[in-house]
Coordinates of C-alpha atoms in Angstrom, one line a residue:
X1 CA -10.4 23.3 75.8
X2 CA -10.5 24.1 72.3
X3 CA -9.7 21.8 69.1
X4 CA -6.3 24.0 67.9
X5 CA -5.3 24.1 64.4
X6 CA -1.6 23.9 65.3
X7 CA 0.1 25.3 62.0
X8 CA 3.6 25.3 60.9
X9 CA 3.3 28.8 59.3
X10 CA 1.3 31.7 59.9
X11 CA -0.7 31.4 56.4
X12 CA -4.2 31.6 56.3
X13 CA -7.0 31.3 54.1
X14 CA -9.1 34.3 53.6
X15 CA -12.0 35.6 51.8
X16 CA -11.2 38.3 49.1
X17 CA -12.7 41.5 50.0
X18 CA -12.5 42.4 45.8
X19 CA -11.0 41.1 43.0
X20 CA -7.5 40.0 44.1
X21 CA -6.1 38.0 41.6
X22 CA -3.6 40.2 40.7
X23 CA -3.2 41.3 44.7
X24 CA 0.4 38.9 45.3
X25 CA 2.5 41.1 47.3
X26 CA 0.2 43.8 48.3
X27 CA -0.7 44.0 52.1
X28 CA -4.2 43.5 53.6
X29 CA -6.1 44.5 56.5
X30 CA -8.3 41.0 58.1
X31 CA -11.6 41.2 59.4
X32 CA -13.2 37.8 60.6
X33 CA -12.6 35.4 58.1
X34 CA -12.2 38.9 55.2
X35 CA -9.1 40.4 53.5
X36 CA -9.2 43.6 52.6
X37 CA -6.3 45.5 50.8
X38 CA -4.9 48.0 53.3
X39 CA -5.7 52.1 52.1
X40 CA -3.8 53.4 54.6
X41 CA 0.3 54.2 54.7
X42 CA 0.2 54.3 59.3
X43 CA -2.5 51.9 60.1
X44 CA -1.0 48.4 60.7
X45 CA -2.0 45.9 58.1
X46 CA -0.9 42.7 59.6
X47 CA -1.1 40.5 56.0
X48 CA 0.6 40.0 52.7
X49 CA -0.9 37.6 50.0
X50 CA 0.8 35.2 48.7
X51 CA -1.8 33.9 46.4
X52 CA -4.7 36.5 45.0
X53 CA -7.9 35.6 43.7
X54 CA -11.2 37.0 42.7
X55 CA -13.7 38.8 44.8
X56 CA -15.1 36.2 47.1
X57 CA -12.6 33.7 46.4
X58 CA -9.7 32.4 48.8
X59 CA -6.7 34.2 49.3
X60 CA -3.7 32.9 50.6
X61 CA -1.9 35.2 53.5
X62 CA 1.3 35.6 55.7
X63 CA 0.8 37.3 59.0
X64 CA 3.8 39.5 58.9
X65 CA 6.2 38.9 61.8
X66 CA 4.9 35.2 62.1
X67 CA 5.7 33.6 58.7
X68 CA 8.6 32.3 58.1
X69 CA 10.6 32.5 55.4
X70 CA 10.5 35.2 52.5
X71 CA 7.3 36.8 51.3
X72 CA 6.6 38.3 47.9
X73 CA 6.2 42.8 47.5
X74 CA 4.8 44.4 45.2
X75 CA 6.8 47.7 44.6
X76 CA 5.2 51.3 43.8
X77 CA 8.6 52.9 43.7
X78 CA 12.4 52.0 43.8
X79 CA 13.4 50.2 46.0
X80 CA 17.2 49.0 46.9
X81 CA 18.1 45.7 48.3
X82 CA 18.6 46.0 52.1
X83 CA 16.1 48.8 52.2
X84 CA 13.5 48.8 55.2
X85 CA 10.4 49.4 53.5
X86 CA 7.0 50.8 54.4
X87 CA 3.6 49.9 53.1
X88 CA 1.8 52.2 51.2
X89 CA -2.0 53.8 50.8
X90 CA -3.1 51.1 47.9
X91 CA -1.3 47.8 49.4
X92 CA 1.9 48.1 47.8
X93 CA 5.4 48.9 49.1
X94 CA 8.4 51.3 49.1
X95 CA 11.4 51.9 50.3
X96 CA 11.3 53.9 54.2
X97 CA 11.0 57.7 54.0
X98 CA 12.6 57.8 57.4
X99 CA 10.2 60.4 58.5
X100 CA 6.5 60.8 59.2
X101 CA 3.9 58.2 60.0
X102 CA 4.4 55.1 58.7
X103 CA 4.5 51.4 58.9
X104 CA 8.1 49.6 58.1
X105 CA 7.2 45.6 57.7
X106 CA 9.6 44.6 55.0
X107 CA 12.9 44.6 54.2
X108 CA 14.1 44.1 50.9
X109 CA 16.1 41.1 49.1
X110 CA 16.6 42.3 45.7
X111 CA 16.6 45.8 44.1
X112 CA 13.4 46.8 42.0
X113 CA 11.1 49.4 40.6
X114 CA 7.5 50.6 41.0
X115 CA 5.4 47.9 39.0
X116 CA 8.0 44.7 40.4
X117 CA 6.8 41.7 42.7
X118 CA 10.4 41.3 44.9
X119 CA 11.3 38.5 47.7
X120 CA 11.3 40.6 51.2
X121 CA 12.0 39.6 54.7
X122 CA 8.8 40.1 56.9
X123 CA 9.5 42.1 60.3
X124 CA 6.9 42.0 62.7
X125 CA 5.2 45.6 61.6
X126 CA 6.5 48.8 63.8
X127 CA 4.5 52.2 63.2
X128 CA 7.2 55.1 63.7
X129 CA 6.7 58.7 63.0

């Protein structure tokens, strides 16, 4: 049997991929022990960070659909609060086209615009097309 870390939320410590000290709010993709910020708008990236940091530093992320609690988004368009919202191709997030391929992972808790870090709700992450 296995020595379990047992946490009480899905936050893990990471590796920065690049320079992600201004990355709080933007989604990643993880590989091993790496986070990379996700480049892709359909492909599942299953973490947000809550705390950046530079390229081969630690960075702080929620596994979205396991953390509780609210996480931070950072926006790349308006978005209104109680809007499902989708991540986009350069880690940030906006509000659900409602068609095409995409990934909806968020759902928003205060109204902002492209450039804004907003509290969201995590969802566990649902590709739709």
């Amino acid at each position: 049997m296995s020595n379990l870390l047992l946490r009480s939320s899905a936050v893990v410590a990471l590796t920065a991929a690049a320079d992600y000290s201004d990355g709080r709010g933007k989604s990643v993709t993880i590989s091993g022990d790496t986070a990379t910020l996700s480049a892709s708008a359909t492909v599942v990236a299953p973490g947000i960070i809550l705390e950046g940091d530079v390229s081969g530093g630690v960075v702080q992320v929620g596994i979205l659909g396991a953390i509780g609690g609210t996480v931070p988004a950072k926006l790349s368009g308006s978005v209104t609060k109680g809007a499902r919202m989708q991540q986009h191709t350069d880690g940030t997030w906006r509000t659900d086209s409602g068609s095409g391929g995409r990934v909806v992972s968020l759902v928003a808790l205060e109204t902002g615009v492209s450039g804004d870090i907003i509290e969201a709700a995590p969802l566990t992450p649902v590709s739709l097309s």
